[in-house]
Amino acid sequence: MAADQVHRASTFAPVNIAVIKYWGKRDTKLNLPTNSSLSVTLSQDDLRTHTTASCSPDFTQDSLTLNGKDQDISGARTQACFRELRQLRKDVEAGDSSLPKLADLKLKVVSENNFPTAAGLASSAAGFAALVRAIANLYQLPATPTDLSKIARQGSGSACRSLFGGYAGWQKGEEEDGSDSLAYEVAPASHWPDMRACILVASADKKDISSTTGMQATVATSALFQERANIVVPKRMKAMEKAIQNRDFEAFATLSMKDSNNFHATCLDTDPPIFYMNDTSRAAVRLCEAINDAAGKIVCGYTFDAGPNAVVYYLAEDEERVAGTFKAILGDKTGWEGKKGQAVKSDVQVPEGNEVVVGLLQKGISRVILTSVGDGPRKTEEHLC
Amino acid sequence: MAADQVHRASTFAPVNIAVIKYWGKRDTKLNLPTNSSLSVTLSQDDLRTHTTASCSPDFTQDSLTLNGKDQDISGARTQACFRELRQLRKDVEAGDSSLPKLADLKLKVVSENNFPTAAGLASSAAGFAALVRAIANLYQLPATPTDLSKIARQGSGSACRSLFGGYAGWQKGEEEDGSDSLAYEVAPASHWPDMRACILVASADKKDISSTTGMQATVATSALFQERANIVVPKRMKAMEKAIQNRDFEAFATLSMKDSNNFHATCLDTDPPIFYMNDTSRAAVRLCEAINDAAGKIVCGYTFDAGPNAVVYYLAEDEERVAGTFKAILGDKTGWEGKKGQAVKSDVQVPEGNEVVVGLLQKGISRVILTSVGDGPRKTEEHLC
């Protein structure tokens, strides 16, 4: 192989937002969770990581660049992904001596997010899914998304779900080595394509505590956490899968809201308590309730990750009364100017009696992102290096 | 008995603030709780209800006045208190025919609080304790505070604990008729007189939901509530009684904070979620943590009732670093002008790195109340009518 030969492969990978939350590890080294979780994969038109993986005899060390900045790759998580993918490539090379020996070459990975880092969206999920998928493409591995999910999981737990589009589950697994802690497709995006999401990005405040640290504090100190992990979530996983199979939005949204609150309840029950939701988040909760009350049925459901941002799910048919209500209140914020945002009507009546809530949202929300359920990672010939 | 003869008796009764919280009824009619609870009785020098109960053949109907305003007494709770106290008086009269027939006369009850209603402090506990104690005095009942606690409990659950000074427990009881759901003295104020409390009164915002409605919503919908009521609280009741017996402030404060957070966690886990703590409350939590960190030990512990106000417990010896820190931040608010407040030093160094917290407290706290553990109801000859 010529010394100047560079092998490369690129992918886009999506963000996912859990509706049954991952919180707590039973094994911190292997990133094995205390409970299963389930998420909606969001459209890559709006939120995605673009990653190119390359290798060459010219490269003298492994490297990773994100949004133009060199990243530290010495951490155990990134190393685990590199190591496992190289091993799979070695297995392939061992079976076919005509293949180039890529596993022995240094890797150069370059990543870019198409969404603002300041938005506080969990970008590590898309990031590690893209990294794993890009290297797997580079190595031409015969691995399935589920195979790769076990590797991506070790980079960032929720990354495993971003290897699938649509509606993805992550089964916690029982094995000590993590071999059955993997992601699976609950339903493709095409099964229920009308799912929409409006993300209300709260003005950047200092984050309470990182999710990695926070979840282990909850496991160690919350008197309610075991009940959530062992009893509450297993029931809700089944109910949520059923809601998705049946395209039952009311069940989907109700379970999403309950599980978000249940997760944040265990955060509050942590010693010292962890607060991710703030007064702005609570205003978003109240407005969703008011929208549902006004509709006389559940037309939207909120969920909050480890931060104050609200993700509000709704169906395309309810865009006007859900996204439209938010636009009537937050029309002057960034995010409505795109094609999706411009299409949303904003002459919508805000449910009465919500003056305090409206004031809190106008003060606390800095941008909105309108998106929808989307596909899994997409291969691309657009290379970043 | 002359037609113009008025019988009267008066009492003061204290406010109590629970450190193991009452939340949830197993019987809404009898006010029987789902779990036991424990509180500190606060000094009547600072917070008290003053009540005069009178009866006379001249009175044509039962009446209750609070702070000069006629109250509706047709509710089942007030009626239960009147009925049960009259029955006890009838039993006494039946045993001694020389006694005046007071049970047949209409009652006039006049009450005044010495603290601002706007403070959002649970005044119903002191109010019903005073009402029951005053009528019991009027009727010269031989009933013990524990006997009376079963009556006051039917007026307002936590009122039963205000019949005791110092440290009072309310055992949930097992009987269906509520006969063993009563308050008891854990320790008198004299056992641990150094306990102090600094109440941070948050600027009046609309309260989320009444505690009566809220607690039953939690019982009905929280997936975590049974764990709290059946497992978490029974353990903590024992630990808290031990902490008080041993005058172990670190255990007392740690349990107070954990139980407050655990209670609010079940509120958040309610459907729809109940939020009593706001960004100001959370700032108070963070400042308590910072004070404890700076001290290198637990010198203060917070607790929050069904509202955003923080009650911060500390020992007299730590007044400077606890109340002094709050005074350094909130020195311009109402409440420091009294004898207790003036004595608190305010040239105290606020722990560094708390600028956001300090700003939230200055914006969100409207008044402070400095107080301490105090005695139970006191008879008085100062009559309000």
JSON list of N, CA and C in Angstrom, two decimals, chain A residues 205 208 221 223-224 227-228 232 236 254 258 261-262 264-266 268-275 277-280 282 285-286 289 302 353 356 363, chain B residues 205 208 221 223-224 227-228 232 236 254 258 261-262 264-266 268-275 277-280 282 285-286 289 302 356 363:
[
{"chain": "A", "resi": 205, "resn": "ASP", "atom": "N", "xyz": [-27.48, 28.42, 31.81]},
{"chain": "A", "resi": 205, "resn": "ASP", "atom": "CA", "xyz": [-27.14, 28.62, 33.22]},
{"chain": "A", "resi": 205, "resn": "ASP", "atom": "C", "xyz": [-26.09, 27.55, 33.51]},
{"chain": "A", "resi": 208, "resn": "ASP", "atom": "N", "xyz": [-26.12, 21.89, 36.72]},
{"chain": "A", "resi": 208, "resn": "ASP", "atom": "CA", "xyz": [-26.03, 21.49, 38.11]},
{"chain": "A", "resi": 208, "resn": "ASP", "atom": "C", "xyz": [-24.87, 20.53, 38.36]},
{"chain": "A", "resi": 221, "resn": "THR", "atom": "N", "xyz": [-27.33, 7.15, 46.74]},
{"chain": "A", "resi": 221, "resn": "THR", "atom": "CA", "xyz": [-27.97, 7.82, 47.88]},
{"chain": "A", "resi": 221, "resn": "THR", "atom": "C", "xyz": [-29.50, 7.92, 47.83]},
{"chain": "A", "resi": 223, "resn": "ALA", "atom": "N", "xyz": [-33.22, 7.04, 48.16]},
{"chain": "A", "resi": 223, "resn": "ALA", "atom": "CA", "xyz": [-34.01, 5.97, 48.79]},
{"chain": "A", "resi": 223, "resn": "ALA", "atom": "C", "xyz": [-35.11, 5.48, 47.85]},
{"chain": "A", "resi": 224, "resn": "LEU", "atom": "N", "xyz": [-35.34, 6.21, 46.77]},
{"chain": "A", "resi": 224, "resn": "LEU", "atom": "CA", "xyz": [-36.42, 5.87, 45.85]},
{"chain": "A", "resi": 224, "resn": "LEU", "atom": "C", "xyz": [-35.91, 5.26, 44.55]},
{"chain": "A", "resi": 227, "resn": "GLU", "atom": "N", "xyz": [-36.64, 1.55, 43.50]},
{"chain": "A", "resi": 227, "resn": "GLU", "atom": "CA", "xyz": [-38.04, 1.37, 43.09]},
{"chain": "A", "resi": 227, "resn": "GLU", "atom": "C", "xyz": [-38.21, 1.77, 41.62]},
{"chain": "A", "resi": 228, "resn": "ARG", "atom": "N", "xyz": [-37.60, 2.90, 41.27]},
{"chain": "A", "resi": 228, "resn": "ARG", "atom": "CA", "xyz": [-37.67, 3.32, 39.86]},
{"chain": "A", "resi": 228, "resn": "ARG", "atom": "C", "xyz": [-37.02, 2.28, 38.94]},
{"chain": "A", "resi": 232, "resn": "VAL", "atom": "N", "xyz": [-40.60, 0.51, 38.49]},
{"chain": "A", "resi": 232, "resn": "VAL", "atom": "CA", "xyz": [-41.33, 1.50, 37.66]},
{"chain": "A", "resi": 232, "resn": "VAL", "atom": "C", "xyz": [-40.94, 1.39, 36.19]},
{"chain": "A", "resi": 236, "resn": "ARG", "atom": "N", "xyz": [-42.99, 0.47, 32.55]},
{"chain": "A", "resi": 236, "resn": "ARG", "atom": "CA", "xyz": [-43.19, 1.54, 31.57]},
{"chain": "A", "resi": 236, "resn": "ARG", "atom": "C", "xyz": [-42.55, 1.22, 30.22]},
{"chain": "A", "resi": 254, "resn": "THR", "atom": "N", "xyz": [-48.23, 10.57, 27.82]},
{"chain": "A", "resi": 254, "resn": "THR", "atom": "CA", "xyz": [-48.45, 10.43, 29.27]},
{"chain": "A", "resi": 254, "resn": "THR", "atom": "C", "xyz": [-47.28, 9.70, 29.91]},
{"chain": "A", "resi": 258, "resn": "LYS", "atom": "N", "xyz": [-44.64, 11.23, 32.67]},
{"chain": "A", "resi": 258, "resn": "LYS", "atom": "CA", "xyz": [-44.49, 10.55, 33.96]},
{"chain": "A", "resi": 258, "resn": "LYS", "atom": "C", "xyz": [-43.05, 10.08, 34.17]},
{"chain": "A", "resi": 261, "resn": "ASN", "atom": "N", "xyz": [-40.71, 13.01, 34.93]},
{"chain": "A", "resi": 261, "resn": "ASN", "atom": "CA", "xyz": [-40.88, 13.47, 36.32]},
{"chain": "A", "resi": 261, "resn": "ASN", "atom": "C", "xyz": [-40.33, 12.46, 37.32]},
{"chain": "A", "resi": 262, "resn": "ASN", "atom": "N", "xyz": [-40.53, 11.18, 37.02]},
{"chain": "A", "resi": 262, "resn": "ASN", "atom": "CA", "xyz": [-40.02, 10.14, 37.92]},
{"chain": "A", "resi": 262, "resn": "ASN", "atom": "C", "xyz": [-38.50, 10.18, 38.00]},
{"chain": "A", "resi": 264, "resn": "HIS", "atom": "N", "xyz": [-36.57, 12.85, 37.37]},
{"chain": "A", "resi": 264, "resn": "HIS", "atom": "CA", "xyz": [-36.15, 14.05, 38.10]},
{"chain": "A", "resi": 264, "resn": "HIS", "atom": "C", "xyz": [-36.47, 13.95, 39.59]},
{"chain": "A", "resi": 265, "resn": "ALA", "atom": "N", "xyz": [-37.49, 13.17, 39.93]},
{"chain": "A", "resi": 265, "resn": "ALA", "atom": "CA", "xyz": [-37.79, 12.94, 41.36]},
{"chain": "A", "resi": 265, "resn": "ALA", "atom": "C", "xyz": [-36.63, 12.21, 42.03]},
{"chain": "A", "resi": 266, "resn": "THR", "atom": "N", "xyz": [-36.05, 11.22, 41.34]},
{"chain": "A", "resi": 266, "resn": "THR", "atom": "CA", "xyz": [-34.92, 10.51, 41.95]},
{"chain": "A", "resi": 266, "resn": "THR", "atom": "C", "xyz": [-33.69, 11.43, 42.02]},
{"chain": "A", "resi": 268, "resn": "LEU", "atom": "N", "xyz": [-33.91, 14.67, 42.66]},
{"chain": "A", "resi": 268, "resn": "LEU", "atom": "CA", "xyz": [-34.20, 15.50, 43.84]},
{"chain": "A", "resi": 268, "resn": "LEU", "atom": "C", "xyz": [-34.00, 14.70, 45.12]},
{"chain": "A", "resi": 269, "resn": "ASP", "atom": "N", "xyz": [-34.22, 13.40, 45.05]},
{"chain": "A", "resi": 269, "resn": "ASP", "atom": "CA", "xyz": [-34.06, 12.54, 46.23]},
{"chain": "A", "resi": 269, "resn": "ASP", "atom": "C", "xyz": [-32.60, 12.13, 46.46]},
{"chain": "A", "resi": 270, "resn": "THR", "atom": "N", "xyz": [-31.70, 12.62, 45.62]},
{"chain": "A", "resi": 270, "resn": "THR", "atom": "CA", "xyz": [-30.27, 12.33, 45.76]},
{"chain": "A", "resi": 270, "resn": "THR", "atom": "C", "xyz": [-29.68, 13.22, 46.87]},
{"chain": "A", "resi": 271, "resn": "ASP", "atom": "N", "xyz": [-28.64, 12.76, 47.52]},
{"chain": "A", "resi": 271, "resn": "ASP", "atom": "CA", "xyz": [-28.00, 13.54, 48.59]},
{"chain": "A", "resi": 271, "resn": "ASP", "atom": "C", "xyz": [-26.56, 13.87, 48.21]},
{"chain": "A", "resi": 272, "resn": "PRO", "atom": "N", "xyz": [-26.22, 15.16, 48.00]},
{"chain": "A", "resi": 272, "resn": "PRO", "atom": "CA", "xyz": [-27.13, 16.31, 47.97]},
{"chain": "A", "resi": 272, "resn": "PRO", "atom": "C", "xyz": [-28.03, 16.28, 46.74]},
{"chain": "A", "resi": 273, "resn": "PRO", "atom": "N", "xyz": [-29.18, 16.97, 46.83]},
{"chain": "A", "resi": 273, "resn": "PRO", "atom": "CA", "xyz": [-30.15, 16.90, 45.73]},
{"chain": "A", "resi": 273, "resn": "PRO", "atom": "C", "xyz": [-29.61, 17.48, 44.43]},
{"chain": "A", "resi": 274, "resn": "ILE", "atom": "N", "xyz": [-30.05, 16.88, 43.33]},
{"chain": "A", "resi": 274, "resn": "ILE", "atom": "CA", "xyz": [-29.66, 17.36, 42.00]},
{"chain": "A", "resi": 274, "resn": "ILE", "atom": "C", "xyz": [-30.89, 18.02, 41.38]},
{"chain": "A", "resi": 275, "resn": "PHE", "atom": "N", "xyz": [-30.72, 19.26, 40.93]},
{"chain": "A", "resi": 275, "resn": "PHE", "atom": "CA", "xyz": [-31.82, 19.98, 40.27]},
{"chain": "A", "resi": 275, "resn": "PHE", "atom": "C", "xyz": [-31.43, 20.23, 38.82]},
{"chain": "A", "resi": 277, "resn": "MET", "atom": "N", "xyz": [-34.22, 20.68, 36.46]},
{"chain": "A", "resi": 277, "resn": "MET", "atom": "CA", "xyz": [-35.32, 21.54, 36.02]},
{"chain": "A", "resi": 277, "resn": "MET", "atom": "C", "xyz": [-35.28, 22.84, 36.83]},
{"chain": "A", "resi": 278, "resn": "ASN", "atom": "N", "xyz": [-35.57, 23.94, 36.18]},
{"chain": "A", "resi": 278, "resn": "ASN", "atom": "CA", "xyz": [-35.65, 25.22, 36.89]},
{"chain": "A", "resi": 278, "resn": "ASN", "atom": "C", "xyz": [-37.03, 25.84, 36.69]},
{"chain": "A", "resi": 279, "resn": "ASP", "atom": "N", "xyz": [-37.20, 27.08, 37.11]},
{"chain": "A", "resi": 279, "resn": "ASP", "atom": "CA", "xyz": [-38.52, 27.72, 37.01]},
{"chain": "A", "resi": 279, "resn": "ASP", "atom": "C", "xyz": [-39.00, 27.80, 35.56]},
{"chain": "A", "resi": 280, "resn": "THR", "atom": "N", "xyz": [-38.06, 27.95, 34.62]},
{"chain": "A", "resi": 280, "resn": "THR", "atom": "CA", "xyz": [-38.42, 27.97, 33.20]},
{"chain": "A", "resi": 280, "resn": "THR", "atom": "C", "xyz": [-38.96, 26.59, 32.77]},
{"chain": "A", "resi": 282, "resn": "ARG", "atom": "N", "xyz": [-40.34, 24.39, 34.64]},
{"chain": "A", "resi": 282, "resn": "ARG", "atom": "CA", "xyz": [-41.65, 24.16, 35.25]},
{"chain": "A", "resi": 282, "resn": "ARG", "atom": "C", "xyz": [-42.74, 24.95, 34.52]},
{"chain": "A", "resi": 285, "resn": "VAL", "atom": "N", "xyz": [-43.73, 22.91, 31.61]},
{"chain": "A", "resi": 285, "resn": "VAL", "atom": "CA", "xyz": [-44.63, 21.84, 32.06]},
{"chain": "A", "resi": 285, "resn": "VAL", "atom": "C", "xyz": [-46.06, 22.37, 32.15]},
{"chain": "A", "resi": 286, "resn": "ARG", "atom": "N", "xyz": [-46.20, 23.52, 32.80]},
{"chain": "A", "resi": 286, "resn": "ARG", "atom": "CA", "xyz": [-47.54, 24.07, 33.01]},
{"chain": "A", "resi": 286, "resn": "ARG", "atom": "C", "xyz": [-48.20, 24.47, 31.69]},
{"chain": "A", "resi": 289, "resn": "GLU", "atom": "N", "xyz": [-49.51, 21.39, 30.03]},
{"chain": "A", "resi": 289, "resn": "GLU", "atom": "CA", "xyz": [-50.76, 20.98, 30.69]},
{"chain": "A", "resi": 289, "resn": "GLU", "atom": "C", "xyz": [-51.92, 21.84, 30.22]},
{"chain": "A", "resi": 302, "resn": "TYR", "atom": "N", "xyz": [-44.16, 16.47, 27.44]},
{"chain": "A", "resi": 302, "resn": "TYR", "atom": "CA", "xyz": [-42.81, 17.01, 27.62]},
{"chain": "A", "resi": 302, "resn": "TYR", "atom": "C", "xyz": [-41.87, 15.94, 28.17]},
{"chain": "A", "resi": 353, "resn": "GLY", "atom": "N", "xyz": [-55.08, 32.56, 31.65]},
{"chain": "A", "resi": 353, "resn": "GLY", "atom": "CA", "xyz": [-54.67, 32.31, 33.03]},
{"chain": "A", "resi": 353, "resn": "GLY", "atom": "C", "xyz": [-53.22, 31.88, 33.15]},
{"chain": "A", "resi": 356, "resn": "VAL", "atom": "N", "xyz": [-48.18, 34.22, 34.23]},
{"chain": "A", "resi": 356, "resn": "VAL", "atom": "CA", "xyz": [-46.91, 34.00, 34.92]},
{"chain": "A", "resi": 356, "resn": "VAL", "atom": "C", "xyz": [-46.05, 33.03, 34.11]},
{"chain": "A", "resi": 363, "resn": "LYS", "atom": "N", "xyz": [-38.81, 34.91, 29.33]},
{"chain": "A", "resi": 363, "resn": "LYS", "atom": "CA", "xyz": [-37.56, 35.31, 29.97]},
{"chain": "A", "resi": 363, "resn": "LYS", "atom": "C", "xyz": [-36.51, 34.19, 29.90]},
{"chain": "B", "resi": 205, "resn": "ASP", "atom": "N", "xyz": [-45.72, 34.08, 45.59]},
{"chain": "B", "resi": 205, "resn": "ASP", "atom": "CA", "xyz": [-46.09, 33.64, 44.26]},
{"chain": "B", "resi": 205, "resn": "ASP", "atom": "C", "xyz": [-47.35, 32.81, 44.44]},
{"chain": "B", "resi": 208, "resn": "ASP", "atom": "N", "xyz": [-48.74, 26.46, 44.31]},
{"chain": "B", "resi": 208, "resn": "ASP", "atom": "CA", "xyz": [-48.98, 25.48, 43.26]},
{"chain": "B", "resi": 208, "resn": "ASP", "atom": "C", "xyz": [-50.33, 24.79, 43.43]},
{"chain": "B", "resi": 221, "resn": "THR", "atom": "N", "xyz": [-51.29, 8.86, 42.48]},
{"chain": "B", "resi": 221, "resn": "THR", "atom": "CA", "xyz": [-50.59, 8.75, 41.19]},
{"chain": "B", "resi": 221, "resn": "THR", "atom": "C", "xyz": [-49.08, 8.53, 41.26]},
{"chain": "B", "resi": 223, "resn": "ALA", "atom": "N", "xyz": [-45.67, 6.82, 41.59]},
{"chain": "B", "resi": 223, "resn": "ALA", "atom": "CA", "xyz": [-45.16, 5.45, 41.59]},
{"chain": "B", "resi": 223, "resn": "ALA", "atom": "C", "xyz": [-44.15, 5.24, 42.70]},
{"chain": "B", "resi": 224, "resn": "LEU", "atom": "N", "xyz": [-43.70, 6.32, 43.32]},
{"chain": "B", "resi": 224, "resn": "LEU", "atom": "CA", "xyz": [-42.66, 6.22, 44.36]},
{"chain": "B", "resi": 224, "resn": "LEU", "atom": "C", "xyz": [-43.23, 6.42, 45.75]},
{"chain": "B", "resi": 227, "resn": "GLU", "atom": "N", "xyz": [-43.26, 3.58, 48.48]},
{"chain": "B", "resi": 227, "resn": "GLU", "atom": "CA", "xyz": [-41.91, 3.30, 48.99]},
{"chain": "B", "resi": 227, "resn": "GLU", "atom": "C", "xyz": [-41.58, 4.30, 50.10]},
{"chain": "B", "resi": 228, "resn": "ARG", "atom": "N", "xyz": [-41.90, 5.57, 49.86]},
{"chain": "B", "resi": 228, "resn": "ARG", "atom": "CA", "xyz": [-41.67, 6.58, 50.89]},
{"chain": "B", "resi": 228, "resn": "ARG", "atom": "C", "xyz": [-42.48, 6.27, 52.15]},
{"chain": "B", "resi": 232, "resn": "VAL", "atom": "N", "xyz": [-39.35, 4.19, 53.59]},
{"chain": "B", "resi": 232, "resn": "VAL", "atom": "CA", "xyz": [-38.38, 5.26, 53.89]},
{"chain": "B", "resi": 232, "resn": "VAL", "atom": "C", "xyz": [-38.71, 5.94, 55.22]},
{"chain": "B", "resi": 236, "resn": "ARG", "atom": "N", "xyz": [-36.70, 6.43, 58.97]},
{"chain": "B", "resi": 236, "resn": "ARG", "atom": "CA", "xyz": [-36.24, 7.77, 59.34]},
{"chain": "B", "resi": 236, "resn": "ARG", "atom": "C", "xyz": [-36.87, 8.27, 60.64]},
{"chain": "B", "resi": 254, "resn": "THR", "atom": "N", "xyz": [-29.15, 16.17, 58.70]},
{"chain": "B", "resi": 254, "resn": "THR", "atom": "CA", "xyz": [-29.06, 15.33, 57.50]},
{"chain": "B", "resi": 254, "resn": "THR", "atom": "C", "xyz": [-30.39, 14.65, 57.22]},
{"chain": "B", "resi": 258, "resn": "LYS", "atom": "N", "xyz": [-32.78, 15.23, 53.91]},
{"chain": "B", "resi": 258, "resn": "LYS", "atom": "CA", "xyz": [-33.15, 14.07, 53.08]},
{"chain": "B", "resi": 258, "resn": "LYS", "atom": "C", "xyz": [-34.66, 13.89, 53.03]},
{"chain": "B", "resi": 261, "resn": "ASN", "atom": "N", "xyz": [-36.34, 16.54, 50.84]},
{"chain": "B", "resi": 261, "resn": "ASN", "atom": "CA", "xyz": [-36.15, 16.25, 49.42]},
{"chain": "B", "resi": 261, "resn": "ASN", "atom": "C", "xyz": [-36.96, 15.03, 48.98]},
{"chain": "B", "resi": 262, "resn": "ASN", "atom": "N", "xyz": [-37.03, 14.03, 49.85]},
{"chain": "B", "resi": 262, "resn": "ASN", "atom": "CA", "xyz": [-37.78, 12.83, 49.53]},
{"chain": "B", "resi": 262, "resn": "ASN", "atom": "C", "xyz": [-39.27, 13.15, 49.35]},
{"chain": "B", "resi": 264, "resn": "HIS", "atom": "N", "xyz": [-40.55, 16.14, 48.55]},
{"chain": "B", "resi": 264, "resn": "HIS", "atom": "CA", "xyz": [-40.73, 16.93, 47.32]},
{"chain": "B", "resi": 264, "resn": "HIS", "atom": "C", "xyz": [-40.52, 16.06, 46.07]},
{"chain": "B", "resi": 265, "resn": "ALA", "atom": "N", "xyz": [-39.72, 15.02, 46.19]},
{"chain": "B", "resi": 265, "resn": "ALA", "atom": "CA", "xyz": [-39.55, 14.09, 45.07]},
{"chain": "B", "resi": 265, "resn": "ALA", "atom": "C", "xyz": [-40.87, 13.40, 44.76]},
{"chain": "B", "resi": 266, "resn": "THR", "atom": "N", "xyz": [-41.62, 13.00, 45.81]},
{"chain": "B", "resi": 266, "resn": "THR", "atom": "CA", "xyz": [-42.90, 12.34, 45.52]},
{"chain": "B", "resi": 266, "resn": "THR", "atom": "C", "xyz": [-43.91, 13.36, 44.97]},
{"chain": "B", "resi": 268, "resn": "LEU", "atom": "N", "xyz": [-43.04, 15.79, 42.88]},
{"chain": "B", "resi": 268, "resn": "LEU", "atom": "CA", "xyz": [-42.63, 15.88, 41.47]},
{"chain": "B", "resi": 268, "resn": "LEU", "atom": "C", "xyz": [-43.07, 14.64, 40.70]},
{"chain": "B", "resi": 269, "resn": "ASP", "atom": "N", "xyz": [-43.15, 13.51, 41.40]},
{"chain": "B", "resi": 269, "resn": "ASP", "atom": "CA", "xyz": [-43.55, 12.25, 40.75]},
{"chain": "B", "resi": 269, "resn": "ASP", "atom": "C", "xyz": [-45.07, 12.12, 40.66]},
{"chain": "B", "resi": 270, "resn": "THR", "atom": "N", "xyz": [-45.79, 13.13, 41.12]},
{"chain": "B", "resi": 270, "resn": "THR", "atom": "CA", "xyz": [-47.25, 13.13, 41.05]},
{"chain": "B", "resi": 270, "resn": "THR", "atom": "C", "xyz": [-47.69, 13.48, 39.63]},
{"chain": "B", "resi": 271, "resn": "ASP", "atom": "N", "xyz": [-48.87, 13.02, 39.22]},
{"chain": "B", "resi": 271, "resn": "ASP", "atom": "CA", "xyz": [-49.37, 13.31, 37.87]},
{"chain": "B", "resi": 271, "resn": "ASP", "atom": "C", "xyz": [-50.66, 14.09, 37.97]},
{"chain": "B", "resi": 272, "resn": "PRO", "atom": "N", "xyz": [-50.71, 15.36, 37.55]},
{"chain": "B", "resi": 272, "resn": "PRO", "atom": "CA", "xyz": [-49.58, 16.17, 37.07]},
{"chain": "B", "resi": 272, "resn": "PRO", "atom": "C", "xyz": [-48.64, 16.54, 38.21]},
{"chain": "B", "resi": 273, "resn": "PRO", "atom": "N", "xyz": [-47.38, 16.82, 37.87]},
{"chain": "B", "resi": 273, "resn": "PRO", "atom": "CA", "xyz": [-46.37, 17.06, 38.92]},
{"chain": "B", "resi": 273, "resn": "PRO", "atom": "C", "xyz": [-46.70, 18.29, 39.76]},
{"chain": "B", "resi": 274, "resn": "ILE", "atom": "N", "xyz": [-46.35, 18.20, 41.04]},
{"chain": "B", "resi": 274, "resn": "ILE", "atom": "CA", "xyz": [-46.54, 19.32, 41.96]},
{"chain": "B", "resi": 274, "resn": "ILE", "atom": "C", "xyz": [-45.17, 19.91, 42.25]},
{"chain": "B", "resi": 275, "resn": "PHE", "atom": "N", "xyz": [-45.05, 21.22, 42.07]},
{"chain": "B", "resi": 275, "resn": "PHE", "atom": "CA", "xyz": [-43.79, 21.91, 42.36]},
{"chain": "B", "resi": 275, "resn": "PHE", "atom": "C", "xyz": [-44.03, 22.87, 43.51]},
{"chain": "B", "resi": 277, "resn": "MET", "atom": "N", "xyz": [-41.09, 23.80, 45.55]},
{"chain": "B", "resi": 277, "resn": "MET", "atom": "CA", "xyz": [-39.80, 24.49, 45.57]},
{"chain": "B", "resi": 277, "resn": "MET", "atom": "C", "xyz": [-39.60, 25.23, 44.25]},
{"chain": "B", "resi": 278, "resn": "ASN", "atom": "N", "xyz": [-39.05, 26.41, 44.32]},
{"chain": "B", "resi": 278, "resn": "ASN", "atom": "CA", "xyz": [-38.73, 27.15, 43.10]},
{"chain": "B", "resi": 278, "resn": "ASN", "atom": "C", "xyz": [-37.23, 27.48, 43.06]},
{"chain": "B", "resi": 279, "resn": "ASP", "atom": "N", "xyz": [-36.82, 28.32, 42.11]},
{"chain": "B", "resi": 279, "resn": "ASP", "atom": "CA", "xyz": [-35.39, 28.61, 41.97]},
{"chain": "B", "resi": 279, "resn": "ASP", "atom": "C", "xyz": [-34.83, 29.26, 43.24]},
{"chain": "B", "resi": 280, "resn": "THR", "atom": "N", "xyz": [-35.66, 30.03, 43.94]},
{"chain": "B", "resi": 280, "resn": "THR", "atom": "CA", "xyz": [-35.22, 30.63, 45.21]},
{"chain": "B", "resi": 280, "resn": "THR", "atom": "C", "xyz": [-34.98, 29.54, 46.26]},
{"chain": "B", "resi": 282, "resn": "ARG", "atom": "N", "xyz": [-34.21, 26.48, 45.74]},
{"chain": "B", "resi": 282, "resn": "ARG", "atom": "CA", "xyz": [-33.00, 25.72, 45.39]},
{"chain": "B", "resi": 282, "resn": "ARG", "atom": "C", "xyz": [-31.74, 26.49, 45.71]},
{"chain": "B", "resi": 285, "resn": "VAL", "atom": "N", "xyz": [-31.07, 25.91, 49.29]},
{"chain": "B", "resi": 285, "resn": "VAL", "atom": "CA", "xyz": [-30.44, 24.58, 49.46]},
{"chain": "B", "resi": 285, "resn": "VAL", "atom": "C", "xyz": [-28.94, 24.69, 49.20]},
{"chain": "B", "resi": 286, "resn": "ARG", "atom": "N", "xyz": [-28.60, 25.33, 48.10]},
{"chain": "B", "resi": 286, "resn": "ARG", "atom": "CA", "xyz": [-27.19, 25.41, 47.72]},
{"chain": "B", "resi": 286, "resn": "ARG", "atom": "C", "xyz": [-26.39, 26.23, 48.73]},
{"chain": "B", "resi": 289, "resn": "GLU", "atom": "N", "xyz": [-25.69, 24.10, 51.72]},
{"chain": "B", "resi": 289, "resn": "GLU", "atom": "CA", "xyz": [-24.59, 23.18, 51.41]},
{"chain": "B", "resi": 289, "resn": "GLU", "atom": "C", "xyz": [-23.25, 23.89, 51.48]},
{"chain": "B", "resi": 302, "resn": "TYR", "atom": "N", "xyz": [-31.85, 22.28, 56.02]},
{"chain": "B", "resi": 302, "resn": "TYR", "atom": "CA", "xyz": [-33.06, 22.94, 55.52]},
{"chain": "B", "resi": 302, "resn": "TYR", "atom": "C", "xyz": [-34.22, 21.97, 55.49]},
{"chain": "B", "resi": 356, "resn": "VAL", "atom": "N", "xyz": [-24.40, 33.40, 41.93]},
{"chain": "B", "resi": 356, "resn": "VAL", "atom": "CA", "xyz": [-25.73, 33.16, 41.35]},
{"chain": "B", "resi": 356, "resn": "VAL", "atom": "C", "xyz": [-26.75, 32.90, 42.47]},
{"chain": "B", "resi": 363, "resn": "LYS", "atom": "N", "xyz": [-33.12, 38.32, 45.38]},
{"chain": "B", "resi": 363, "resn": "LYS", "atom": "CA", "xyz": [-34.29, 38.62, 44.55]},
{"chain": "B", "resi": 363, "resn": "LYS", "atom": "C", "xyz": [-35.55, 37.93, 45.08]}
]
